Coordinates of N, CA, C and O in Angstrom, one line a residue:
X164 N 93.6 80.0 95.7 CA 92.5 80.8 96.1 C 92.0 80.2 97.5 O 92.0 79.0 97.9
X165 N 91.8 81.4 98.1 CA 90.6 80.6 99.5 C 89.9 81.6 100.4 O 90.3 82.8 100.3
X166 N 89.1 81.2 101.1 CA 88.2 81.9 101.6 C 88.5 83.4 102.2 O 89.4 83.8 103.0
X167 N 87.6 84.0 101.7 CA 88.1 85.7 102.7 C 88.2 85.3 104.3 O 87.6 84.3 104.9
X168 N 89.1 86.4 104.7 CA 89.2 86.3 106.4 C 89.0 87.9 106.7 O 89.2 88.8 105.8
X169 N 88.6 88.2 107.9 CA 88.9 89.2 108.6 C 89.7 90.1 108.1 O 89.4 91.3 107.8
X170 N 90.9 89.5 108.2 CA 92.1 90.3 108.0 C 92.8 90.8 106.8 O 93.8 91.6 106.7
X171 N 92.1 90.2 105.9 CA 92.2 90.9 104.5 C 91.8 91.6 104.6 O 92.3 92.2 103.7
X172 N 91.0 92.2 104.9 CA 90.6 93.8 104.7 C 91.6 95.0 104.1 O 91.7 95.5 103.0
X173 N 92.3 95.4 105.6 CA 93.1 95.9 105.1 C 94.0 96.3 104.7 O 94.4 97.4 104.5
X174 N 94.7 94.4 104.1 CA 95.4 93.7 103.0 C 95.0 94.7 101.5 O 95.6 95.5 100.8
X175 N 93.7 94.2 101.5 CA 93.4 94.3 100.0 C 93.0 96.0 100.0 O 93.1 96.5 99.0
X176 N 92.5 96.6 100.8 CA 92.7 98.1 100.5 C 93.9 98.4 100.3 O 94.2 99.0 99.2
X177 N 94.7 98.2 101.0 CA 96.1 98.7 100.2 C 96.4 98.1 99.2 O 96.9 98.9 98.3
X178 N 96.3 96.7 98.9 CA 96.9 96.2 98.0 C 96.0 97.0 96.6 O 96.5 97.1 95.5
X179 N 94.6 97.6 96.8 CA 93.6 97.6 95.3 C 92.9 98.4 95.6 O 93.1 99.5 95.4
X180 N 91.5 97.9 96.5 CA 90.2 98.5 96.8 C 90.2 100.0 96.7 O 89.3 100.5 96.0
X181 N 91.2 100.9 97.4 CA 91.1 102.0 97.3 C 91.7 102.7 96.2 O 91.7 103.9 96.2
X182 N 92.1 102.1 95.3 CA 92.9 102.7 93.8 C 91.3 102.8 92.7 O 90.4 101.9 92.5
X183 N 91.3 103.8 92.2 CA 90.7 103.8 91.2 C 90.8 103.8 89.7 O 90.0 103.9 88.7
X184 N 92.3 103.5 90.1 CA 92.6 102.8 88.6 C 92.1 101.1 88.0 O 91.9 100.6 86.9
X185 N 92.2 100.8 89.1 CA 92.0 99.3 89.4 C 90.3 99.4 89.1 O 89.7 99.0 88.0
X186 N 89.4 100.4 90.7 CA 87.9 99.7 90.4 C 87.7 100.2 89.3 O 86.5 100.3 89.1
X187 N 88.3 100.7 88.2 CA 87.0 101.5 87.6 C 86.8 100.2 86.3 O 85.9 100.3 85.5
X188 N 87.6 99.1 86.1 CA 87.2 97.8 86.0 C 85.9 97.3 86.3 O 85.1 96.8 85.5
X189 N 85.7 97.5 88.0 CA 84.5 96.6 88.7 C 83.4 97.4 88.6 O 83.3 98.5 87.9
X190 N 82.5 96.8 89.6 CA 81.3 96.7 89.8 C 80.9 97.5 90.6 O 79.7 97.8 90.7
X191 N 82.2 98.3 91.4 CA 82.0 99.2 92.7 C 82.6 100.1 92.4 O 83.1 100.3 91.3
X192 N 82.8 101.0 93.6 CA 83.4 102.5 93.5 C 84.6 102.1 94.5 O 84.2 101.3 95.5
X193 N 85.7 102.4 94.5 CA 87.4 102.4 95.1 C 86.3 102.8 97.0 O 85.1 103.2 96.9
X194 N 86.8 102.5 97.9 CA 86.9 102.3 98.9 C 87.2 103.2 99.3 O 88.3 103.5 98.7
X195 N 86.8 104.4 100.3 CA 87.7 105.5 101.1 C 88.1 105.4 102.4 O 88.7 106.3 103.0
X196 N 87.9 104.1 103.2 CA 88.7 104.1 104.3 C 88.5 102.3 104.0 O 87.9 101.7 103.2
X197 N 89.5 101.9 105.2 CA 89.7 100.7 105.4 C 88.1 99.8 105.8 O 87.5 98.8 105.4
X198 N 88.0 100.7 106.7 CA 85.9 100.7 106.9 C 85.3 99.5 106.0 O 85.2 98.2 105.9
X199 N 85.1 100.5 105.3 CA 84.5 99.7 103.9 C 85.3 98.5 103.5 O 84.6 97.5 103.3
X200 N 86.1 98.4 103.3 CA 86.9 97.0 102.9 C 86.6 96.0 103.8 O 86.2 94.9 103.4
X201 N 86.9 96.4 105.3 CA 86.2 95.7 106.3 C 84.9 95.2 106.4 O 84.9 94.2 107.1
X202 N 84.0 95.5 106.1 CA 82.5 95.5 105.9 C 82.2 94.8 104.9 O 81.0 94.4 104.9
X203 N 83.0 94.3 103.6 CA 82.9 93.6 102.7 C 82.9 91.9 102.7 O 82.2 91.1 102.0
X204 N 84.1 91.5 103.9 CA 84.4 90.5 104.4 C 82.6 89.8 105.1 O 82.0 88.9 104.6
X205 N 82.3 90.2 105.9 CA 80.9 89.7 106.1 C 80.1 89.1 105.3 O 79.7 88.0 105.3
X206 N 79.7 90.2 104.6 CA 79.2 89.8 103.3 C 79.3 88.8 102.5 O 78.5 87.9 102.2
X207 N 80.8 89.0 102.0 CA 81.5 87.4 101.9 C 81.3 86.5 101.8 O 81.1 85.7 100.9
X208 N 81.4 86.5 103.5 CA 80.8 84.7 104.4 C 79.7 84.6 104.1 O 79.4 83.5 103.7
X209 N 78.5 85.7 104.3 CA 77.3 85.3 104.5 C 77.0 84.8 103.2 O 76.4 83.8 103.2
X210 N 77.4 85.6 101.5 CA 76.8 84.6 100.5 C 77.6 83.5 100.4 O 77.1 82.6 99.9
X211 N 79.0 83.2 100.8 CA 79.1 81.4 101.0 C 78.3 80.9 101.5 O 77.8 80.1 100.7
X212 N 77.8 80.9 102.9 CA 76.6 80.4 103.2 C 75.3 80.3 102.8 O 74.5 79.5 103.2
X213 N 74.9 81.3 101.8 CA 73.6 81.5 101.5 C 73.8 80.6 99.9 O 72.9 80.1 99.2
X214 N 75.1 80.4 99.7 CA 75.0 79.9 98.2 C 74.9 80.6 97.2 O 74.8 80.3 96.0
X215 N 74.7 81.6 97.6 CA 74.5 82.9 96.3 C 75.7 83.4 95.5 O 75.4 83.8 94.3
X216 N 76.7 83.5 96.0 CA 78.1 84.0 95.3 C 79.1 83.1 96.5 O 79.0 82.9 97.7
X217 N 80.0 82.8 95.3 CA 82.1 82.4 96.0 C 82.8 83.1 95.8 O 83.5 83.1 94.8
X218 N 82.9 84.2 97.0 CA 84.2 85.0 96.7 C 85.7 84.5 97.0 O 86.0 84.5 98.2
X219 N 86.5 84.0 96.3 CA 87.5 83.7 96.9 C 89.1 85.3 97.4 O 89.4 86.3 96.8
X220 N 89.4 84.9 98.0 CA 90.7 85.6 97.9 C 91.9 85.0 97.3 O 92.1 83.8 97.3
X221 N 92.7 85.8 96.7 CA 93.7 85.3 95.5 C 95.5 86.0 96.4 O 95.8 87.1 96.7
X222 N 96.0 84.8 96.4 CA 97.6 85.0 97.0 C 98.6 83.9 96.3 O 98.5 82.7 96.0
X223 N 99.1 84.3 96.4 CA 100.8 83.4 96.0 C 101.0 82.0 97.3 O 100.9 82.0 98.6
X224 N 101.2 81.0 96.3 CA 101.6 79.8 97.4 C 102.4 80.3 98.4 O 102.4 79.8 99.5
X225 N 103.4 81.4 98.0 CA 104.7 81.6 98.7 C 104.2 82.5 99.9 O 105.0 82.7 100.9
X226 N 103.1 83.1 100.0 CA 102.8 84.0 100.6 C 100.8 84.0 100.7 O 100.0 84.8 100.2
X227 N 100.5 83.2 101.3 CA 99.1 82.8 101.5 C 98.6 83.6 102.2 O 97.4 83.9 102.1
X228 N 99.3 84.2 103.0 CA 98.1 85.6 104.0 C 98.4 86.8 103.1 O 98.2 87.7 104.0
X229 N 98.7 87.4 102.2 CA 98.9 88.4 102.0 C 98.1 88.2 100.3 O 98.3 87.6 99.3
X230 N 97.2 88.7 100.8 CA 96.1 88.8 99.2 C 96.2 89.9 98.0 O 96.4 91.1 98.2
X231 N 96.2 89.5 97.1 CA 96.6 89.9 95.9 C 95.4 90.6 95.4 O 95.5 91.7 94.9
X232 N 94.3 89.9 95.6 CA 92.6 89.9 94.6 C 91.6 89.5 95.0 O 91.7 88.7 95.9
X233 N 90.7 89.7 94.7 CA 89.9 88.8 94.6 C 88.9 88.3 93.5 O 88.5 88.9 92.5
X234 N 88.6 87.2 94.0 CA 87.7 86.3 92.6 C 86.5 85.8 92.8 O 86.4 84.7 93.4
X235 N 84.9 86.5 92.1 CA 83.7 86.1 93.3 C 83.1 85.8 91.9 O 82.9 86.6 91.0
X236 N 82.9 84.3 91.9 CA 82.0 83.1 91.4 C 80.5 83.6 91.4 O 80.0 83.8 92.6
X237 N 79.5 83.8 90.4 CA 78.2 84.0 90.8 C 77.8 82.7 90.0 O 78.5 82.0 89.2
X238 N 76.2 82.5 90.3 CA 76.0 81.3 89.6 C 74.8 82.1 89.2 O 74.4 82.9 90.1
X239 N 74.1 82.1 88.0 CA 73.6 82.6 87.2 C 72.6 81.4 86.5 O 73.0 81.3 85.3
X240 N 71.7 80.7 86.6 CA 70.9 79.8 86.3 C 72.1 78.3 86.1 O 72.4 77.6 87.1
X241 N 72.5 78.0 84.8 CA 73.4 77.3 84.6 C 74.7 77.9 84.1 O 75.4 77.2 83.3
X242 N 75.0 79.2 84.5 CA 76.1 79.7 83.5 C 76.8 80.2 84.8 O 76.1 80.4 85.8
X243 N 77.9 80.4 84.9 CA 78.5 81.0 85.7 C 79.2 82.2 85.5 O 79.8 82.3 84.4
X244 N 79.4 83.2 86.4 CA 79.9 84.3 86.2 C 81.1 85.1 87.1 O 80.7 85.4 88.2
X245 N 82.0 85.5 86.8 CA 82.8 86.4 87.9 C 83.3 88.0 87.6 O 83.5 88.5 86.5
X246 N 83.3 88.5 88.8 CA 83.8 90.2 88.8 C 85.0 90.2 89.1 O 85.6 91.3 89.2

């Protein structure tokens, strides 16, 4: 795992975000342009910084720029949580 970039964006729209077989698992609704996938990465950074959630992005050793997933850590008093 490691930190979202820029450029996963629209990595992971293809690879997921925009399938709705996939979100209908999560928390959100599938993605209709790359836009949105893009606009998610900010976010991202800014709750690493704020300490509020760890999203990581999820890839193969063999292949580290090309994202598979992702995996966002919430902390919840003393319990922890992920989507």
């Amino acid at each position: 795992a490691r930190l979202p970039r820029e450029t996963d964006a629209a990595l992971l729209f293809a690879a997921y975000t925009q399938d709705a077989r996939v979100t209908r698992h999560l928390q959100w609704q599938p993605h209709r342009a790359v836009a949105e996938a893009v606009a998610v990465i900010p976010d991202c950074l800014a709750a690493i910084q704020a300490g509020s959630r760890f999203p990581y992005v999820l890839a193969t050793r063999e292949h580290p720029d090309m994202p598979i997933g992702m995996l966002d850590v919430r902390v919840h008093g003393e319990l922890l949580g992920s989507c």
